């Protein structure tokens, strides 16, 4: 079974994340070293269904390790969520000789990978999302760059917030997960952190906290709000009316997904990409690469998707203690 793969395909899918290019580079170069052919599939599963498939050589991935985004492009593809779309995708892979595939993306992309594996394409997932919301792994490619980008932006908002003695609500990405909000909240010393996993929608408690901090002489009040809670602009208006403290909302948005990847993202992406190729060459399929307890490991995709992950109560409580 081992070393049966002849051609490895690689695609990026779902939201892009800084470091995806480093992962693509690692897949291409390690596959070439193992004398496999490599094909890049453009725009995720959408490009697969449209047969946007290109040959890749060592040169195709030159000068990309430091770039944000993904040179392969990415997409969200509804057609691929249907059994017909998946069958067509598997047939297209077979037509192009792709017998091994590396899918770089999040949980949704892994569900697609799982379907392809069941249709006879050896498939390995590599975790790429700024949200850090993949349960089987303690690290996802893009998270480190995104939190550092958000942290720098929040420091800047804090400067002006202090000068004007304002309350600032800063909305960070994370539709379902509060990891970016929690990390920025701790790193930026925010007075309040609102996480989709924990927020009780008790705005009066927030208002009381702002009034209390003001009484104690705090010159600003920084609230980090996760995208999953949203409504930062209307929240700012209500807080200003209730506290009398000038309040502004800043939504950081997609700037958090761009930019040159940090050292950490480049290194994790490089190792995870190479690890995925090793798995394929060992004859493995339907697995996802993960980082757990200080080591790179892999899980069956079905098992990985069934795992649950939650914000650490200890970290959340520390973040609250330190903001008093
Ligand atoms: P992420 O991979 O970051 O979680 P999405 O959830 O948007 O992002 O998923 C990316 C793509 O993966 C989707 O647009 C779709 O093409 C594919 N996908 C998602 N869920 C499934 C599924 N249940 N079966 C097959 N493909 C899926
Ligand atoms: O990639 C993850 C993420 O950035 C989430 O934090 C966010 O909710 C979502 O993607 C935004 O997606 P879109 O690019 O479709 O606006």
Coordinates of C-alpha atoms and ligand atoms in Angstrom, one line a residue:
X1 CA 0.0 0.0 0.0
X2 CA 2.8 2.5 1.0
X3 CA 4.3 4.7 -1.8
X4 CA 1.5 3.9 -4.2
X5 CA 0.6 7.6 -4.7
X6 CA 1.8 9.1 -8.0
X7 CA 0.3 12.5 -8.1
X8 CA -0.5 14.8 -5.2
X9 CA -3.1 17.6 -5.6
X10 CA -3.2 20.5 -3.2
X11 CA -6.0 23.0 -2.6
X12 CA -7.0 25.8 -0.1
X13 CA -10.6 26.1 0.9
X14 CA -12.8 28.3 3.2
X15 CA -11.5 31.6 4.6
X16 CA -7.9 32.2 3.7
X17 CA -5.3 32.5 6.4
X18 CA -1.7 33.8 6.6
X19 CA 0.6 30.8 6.3
X20 CA -1.4 28.9 3.8
X21 CA 1.3 29.7 1.2
X22 CA 3.9 28.3 3.4
X23 CA 1.8 25.1 3.7
X24 CA 1.4 24.9 -0.1
X25 CA 5.1 25.3 -0.6
X26 CA 5.8 22.6 1.9
X27 CA 3.4 20.2 0.2
X28 CA 4.8 20.9 -3.3
X29 CA 8.5 20.7 -2.3
X30 CA 8.2 17.6 -0.1
X31 CA 6.1 15.8 -2.7
X32 CA 8.6 16.6 -5.4
X33 CA 11.5 15.3 -3.2
X34 CA 9.5 12.0 -3.0
X35 CA 9.3 12.0 -6.8
X36 CA 5.6 12.6 -6.9
X37 CA 3.9 14.8 -9.5
X38 CA 2.1 17.8 -8.0
X39 CA -1.0 19.6 -9.2
X40 CA -2.5 22.8 -7.7
X41 CA -6.3 23.0 -7.7
X42 CA -7.3 26.6 -7.9
X43 CA -10.2 28.2 -5.8
X44 CA -10.9 25.2 -3.5
X45 CA -13.6 22.8 -4.4
X46 CA -15.1 25.3 -6.8
X47 CA -11.9 25.1 -9.0
X48 CA -11.9 21.3 -8.7
X49 CA -15.5 21.2 -10.2
X50 CA -14.4 23.7 -12.9
X51 CA -11.2 21.7 -13.6
X52 CA -8.9 24.6 -12.8
X53 CA -5.9 22.4 -12.2
X54 CA -2.3 23.3 -12.9
X55 CA 1.0 21.5 -12.8
X56 CA 3.3 22.6 -10.1
X57 CA 7.1 22.4 -9.8
X58 CA 9.6 23.7 -7.2
X59 CA 9.6 27.1 -8.9
X60 CA 5.8 27.5 -8.7
X61 CA 6.2 28.0 -5.0
X62 CA 9.3 30.3 -5.0
X63 CA 9.0 33.6 -3.2
X64 CA 5.7 32.8 -1.5
X65 CA 6.6 31.8 2.1
X66 CA 6.4 35.4 3.3
X67 CA 3.1 36.2 1.5
X68 CA -0.4 36.4 3.1
X69 CA -3.4 35.0 1.3
X70 CA -3.1 31.9 -0.9
X71 CA -1.6 31.7 -4.3
X72 CA -4.1 28.9 -5.2
X73 CA -7.1 31.2 -4.3
X74 CA -10.0 29.9 -2.2
X75 CA -13.7 29.7 -2.3
X76 CA -16.8 28.5 -0.6
X77 CA -18.6 26.0 -3.0
X78 CA -22.2 25.0 -2.4
X79 CA -22.2 22.5 -5.3
X80 CA -19.6 20.5 -3.5
X81 CA -21.8 19.9 -0.5
X82 CA -24.1 17.7 -2.7
X83 CA -23.3 14.0 -3.3
X84 CA -23.4 14.7 -7.1
X85 CA -20.8 17.5 -6.7
X86 CA -18.6 15.3 -4.6
X87 CA -18.8 12.4 -7.1
X88 CA -18.0 14.8 -9.9
X89 CA -15.0 16.2 -7.9
X90 CA -13.7 12.7 -7.3
X91 CA -14.1 11.8 -11.0
X92 CA -12.2 15.0 -12.0
X93 CA -9.4 14.1 -9.6
X94 CA -9.1 10.7 -11.1
X95 CA -9.2 12.1 -14.7
X96 CA -6.2 14.3 -13.8
X97 CA -4.4 11.4 -12.2
X98 CA -4.7 12.9 -8.7
X99 CA -4.6 9.9 -6.3
X100 CA -3.5 11.9 -3.2
X101 CA -4.9 15.2 -2.1
X102 CA -4.0 17.8 0.6
X103 CA -6.9 20.0 1.7
X104 CA -5.8 23.1 3.6
X105 CA -8.8 24.7 5.4
X106 CA -11.2 24.4 8.3
X107 CA -13.8 21.9 9.5
X108 CA -16.1 22.6 6.5
X109 CA -13.2 21.8 4.1
X110 CA -12.4 18.6 6.1
X111 CA -16.0 17.5 5.6
X112 CA -15.4 17.8 1.8
X113 CA -12.1 15.9 2.2
X114 CA -13.8 13.1 4.1
X115 CA -16.3 12.7 1.2
X116 CA -13.5 12.5 -1.3
X117 CA -11.7 9.9 0.8
X118 CA -14.8 7.8 0.8
X119 CA -14.9 8.1 -3.0
X120 CA -11.4 6.7 -3.4
X121 CA -9.1 9.8 -3.3
X122 CA -6.5 9.5 -0.6
X123 CA -7.1 12.8 1.3
X124 CA -5.4 14.5 4.2
X125 CA -6.5 17.8 5.9
X126 CA -4.2 20.5 7.1
X127 CA -5.8 23.0 9.6
X128 CA -5.8 26.5 8.2
X129 CA -8.1 29.1 9.8
X130 CA -7.5 32.3 11.8
X131 CA -10.3 31.3 14.2
X132 CA -8.4 28.5 16.0
X133 CA -11.7 26.6 16.1
X134 CA -10.7 23.1 15.0
X135 CA -11.2 20.8 18.0
X136 CA -8.5 18.2 17.3
X137 CA -5.6 20.7 17.2
X138 CA -4.1 23.3 19.6
X139 CA -2.9 25.2 16.6
X140 CA -4.3 26.3 13.3
X141 CA -2.4 28.1 10.6
X142 CA -3.1 31.8 10.5
X143 CA -4.1 32.3 14.1
X144 CA -0.8 33.8 15.3
X145 CA -0.6 36.3 12.5
X146 CA -4.3 37.3 12.9
X147 CA -4.0 37.9 16.7
X148 CA -0.8 39.9 16.2
X149 CA -2.4 42.0 13.5
X150 CA -5.5 42.6 15.7
X151 CA -3.3 43.3 18.8
X152 CA -1.3 46.0 17.0
X153 CA -4.5 47.6 15.7
X154 CA -6.1 47.6 19.2
X155 CA -3.0 49.2 20.7
X156 CA -3.5 52.1 18.2
X157 CA -7.2 52.5 19.1
X158 CA -6.2 52.4 22.8
X159 CA -3.9 55.4 22.3
X160 CA -6.6 57.6 21.0
X161 CA -9.2 56.2 23.4
X162 CA -7.0 57.2 26.3
X163 CA -6.3 60.7 25.0
X164 CA -10.0 61.3 24.6
X165 CA -11.1 59.4 27.7
X166 CA -13.4 57.3 25.7
X167 CA -14.9 53.9 25.8
X168 CA -13.9 51.8 22.7
X169 CA -15.7 48.7 21.4
X170 CA -13.3 46.9 19.1
X171 CA -14.9 44.0 17.1
X172 CA -12.5 41.2 16.1
X173 CA -13.2 38.2 13.8
X174 CA -14.6 34.9 15.0
X175 CA -18.2 34.1 14.0
X176 CA -18.5 31.1 16.2
X177 CA -15.3 31.2 18.2
X178 CA -13.9 33.7 20.7
X179 CA -10.2 32.7 20.6
X180 CA -9.1 35.9 18.8
X181 CA -11.2 38.0 21.2
X182 CA -9.8 36.2 24.3
X183 CA -6.2 36.4 23.2
X184 CA -6.4 40.1 22.2
X185 CA -8.4 40.8 25.4
X186 CA -5.5 39.4 27.4
X187 CA -2.7 40.8 25.3
X188 CA -4.3 44.3 25.1
X189 CA -5.4 44.5 28.7
X190 CA -9.0 45.1 27.7
X191 CA -11.5 46.0 30.4
X192 CA -14.1 43.7 29.0
X193 CA -14.0 40.7 26.6
X194 CA -17.2 39.5 25.0
X195 CA -17.0 35.9 23.7
X196 CA -19.7 34.0 21.7
X197 CA -19.1 31.0 24.0
X198 CA -19.6 33.0 27.3
X199 CA -21.5 36.3 26.7
X200 CA -24.8 36.4 28.7
X201 CA -26.1 39.5 26.9
X202 CA -26.3 41.4 30.2
X203 CA -25.5 44.9 28.9
X204 CA -26.3 46.5 32.3
X205 CA -23.4 44.6 33.9
X206 CA -21.1 46.1 31.2
X207 CA -22.5 49.5 31.8
X208 CA -22.0 49.2 35.6
X209 CA -18.5 48.1 35.0
X210 CA -17.7 51.1 32.8
X211 CA -19.2 53.5 35.4
X212 CA -17.3 51.8 38.2
X213 CA -14.0 51.9 36.3
X214 CA -14.5 55.6 35.5
X215 CA -15.1 56.3 39.2
X216 CA -11.8 54.6 40.0
X217 CA -10.0 57.0 37.5
X218 CA -9.6 54.8 34.4
X219 CA -9.0 57.0 31.4
X220 CA -10.4 54.6 28.8
X221 CA -12.6 51.5 28.7
X222 CA -11.6 48.9 26.0
X223 CA -14.2 46.3 25.1
X224 CA -13.1 43.5 22.8
X225 CA -16.2 42.1 21.1
X226 CA -16.2 39.0 19.0
X227 CA -17.9 39.1 15.5
X228 CA -20.2 36.3 16.7
X229 CA -21.8 38.7 19.1
X230 CA -21.5 41.7 16.7
X231 CA -23.8 44.8 16.9
X232 CA -20.8 46.9 18.1
X233 CA -22.1 50.1 16.6
X234 CA -25.5 49.9 18.2
X235 CA -23.9 48.7 21.5
X236 CA -21.7 51.8 21.4
X237 CA -24.7 54.1 21.1
X238 CA -26.5 52.4 24.0
X239 CA -23.4 52.5 26.2
X240 CA -22.8 56.2 25.5
X241 CA -26.4 57.0 26.4
X242 CA -26.3 55.0 29.6
X243 CA -22.8 56.0 30.9
X244 CA -22.3 59.5 29.5
X245 CA -18.9 58.3 28.4
X246 CA -18.2 59.0 24.7
X247 CA -18.1 55.6 23.0
X248 CA -16.8 54.6 19.6
X249 CA -17.0 51.3 17.7
X250 CA -14.2 50.0 15.5
X251 CA -14.7 46.8 13.4
X252 CA -11.3 45.4 12.4
X253 CA -12.8 43.1 9.7
X254 CA -10.8 41.4 7.0
X255 CA -7.5 43.2 7.7
X256 CA -7.1 40.4 10.3
X257 CA -6.9 37.8 7.6
X258 CA -4.2 39.4 5.6
X259 CA -0.5 40.3 5.9
X260 CA 2.8 38.5 6.0
X261 CA 2.6 35.4 8.2
X262 CA 4.5 35.4 11.5
X263 CA 7.5 33.1 12.1
X264 CA 5.2 30.8 14.1
X265 CA 2.6 30.5 11.2
X266 CA 5.4 29.8 8.6
X267 CA 7.0 27.1 10.7
X268 CA 3.8 25.3 11.7
X269 CA 2.5 25.5 8.2
X270 CA 5.7 24.2 6.7
X271 CA 5.8 21.2 9.1
X272 CA 2.1 20.4 8.7
X273 CA 2.4 20.5 4.9
X274 CA 5.3 18.2 4.9
X275 CA 3.6 15.9 7.4
X276 CA 0.5 15.6 5.2
X277 CA 2.7 14.4 2.3
X278 CA 4.4 11.9 4.6
X279 CA 1.0 10.5 5.5
X280 CA -0.1 10.2 1.9
X281 CA 3.2 8.4 1.0
X282 CA 2.6 6.0 3.9
X283 CA -0.7 5.1 2.3
X284 CA -2.8 7.0 4.8
X285 CA -6.1 8.7 3.9
X286 CA -9.1 10.4 5.5
X287 CA -6.8 11.9 8.2
X288 CA -6.2 15.4 9.5
X289 CA -2.8 16.8 10.7
X290 CA -2.9 18.3 14.2
X291 CA -0.6 19.8 16.9
X292 CA -1.3 18.4 20.3
X293 CA 0.8 18.3 23.6
X294 CA 3.9 19.6 21.8
X295 CA 3.8 17.2 18.9
X296 CA 2.6 17.0 15.4
X297 CA 0.1 14.1 15.2
X298 CA -2.9 13.0 13.0
X299 CA -6.4 11.9 13.5
X300 CA -9.1 10.1 11.4
X301 CA -11.2 13.0 10.0
X302 CA -14.4 11.4 11.3
X303 CA -12.9 11.4 14.9
X304 CA -11.5 14.9 14.5
X305 CA -14.9 16.3 13.4
X306 CA -16.6 14.7 16.4
X307 CA -14.3 16.3 18.9
X308 CA -15.4 19.4 20.9
X309 CA -13.3 22.4 22.0
X310 CA -14.1 25.2 24.4
X311 CA -12.6 28.3 25.7
X312 CA -10.6 27.5 28.9
X313 CA -12.4 28.7 32.0
X314 CA -9.1 29.3 33.7
X315 CA -7.9 31.7 30.9
X316 CA -11.2 33.4 30.8
X317 CA -11.2 34.0 34.5
X318 CA -7.6 35.3 34.5
X319 CA -8.5 37.7 31.7
X320 CA -11.3 39.1 33.9
X321 CA -9.1 39.3 37.1
X322 CA -6.4 41.2 35.3
X323 CA -8.7 43.8 33.9
X324 CA -9.9 45.2 37.2
Ligands
LIG1 P1 -13.9 26.2 6.6 O1 -13.2 25.1 5.8 O2 -13.0 27.3 6.9 O3 -14.6 25.6 7.8 P2 -16.4 26.4 5.2 O4 -17.2 25.9 6.3 O5 -16.9 27.6 4.4 O6 -14.9 26.8 5.6 O7 -16.2 25.2 4.2 C1 -15.4 25.4 3.0 C2 -16.0 24.6 1.9 O8 -15.9 23.2 2.2 C3 -17.4 24.8 1.6 O9 -17.7 25.9 0.8 C4 -17.8 23.5 0.8 O10 -17.4 23.6 -0.5 C5 -17.0 22.5 1.6 N1 -17.9 21.8 2.5 C6 -18.3 22.4 3.7 N2 -19.1 21.5 4.3 C7 -19.2 20.4 3.5 C8 -19.9 19.1 3.6 N3 -20.7 18.8 4.7 N4 -19.7 18.2 2.6 C9 -18.9 18.5 1.6 N5 -18.2 19.7 1.4 C10 -18.4 20.6 2.4
LIG2 O1 -11.9 32.4 8.2 C1 -12.6 32.6 9.3 C2 -13.4 33.9 9.2 O2 -12.5 35.0 9.1 C3 -14.3 34.1 10.4 O3 -13.6 34.7 11.6 C4 -15.3 35.1 9.9 O4 -16.5 35.0 10.6 C5 -15.5 34.6 8.5 O5 -14.3 33.9 8.1 C6 -15.7 35.7 7.5 O6 -15.9 35.1 6.2 P1 -16.1 35.9 4.9 O7 -14.7 36.0 4.2 O8 -17.0 35.1 4.1 O9 -16.6 37.3 5.2

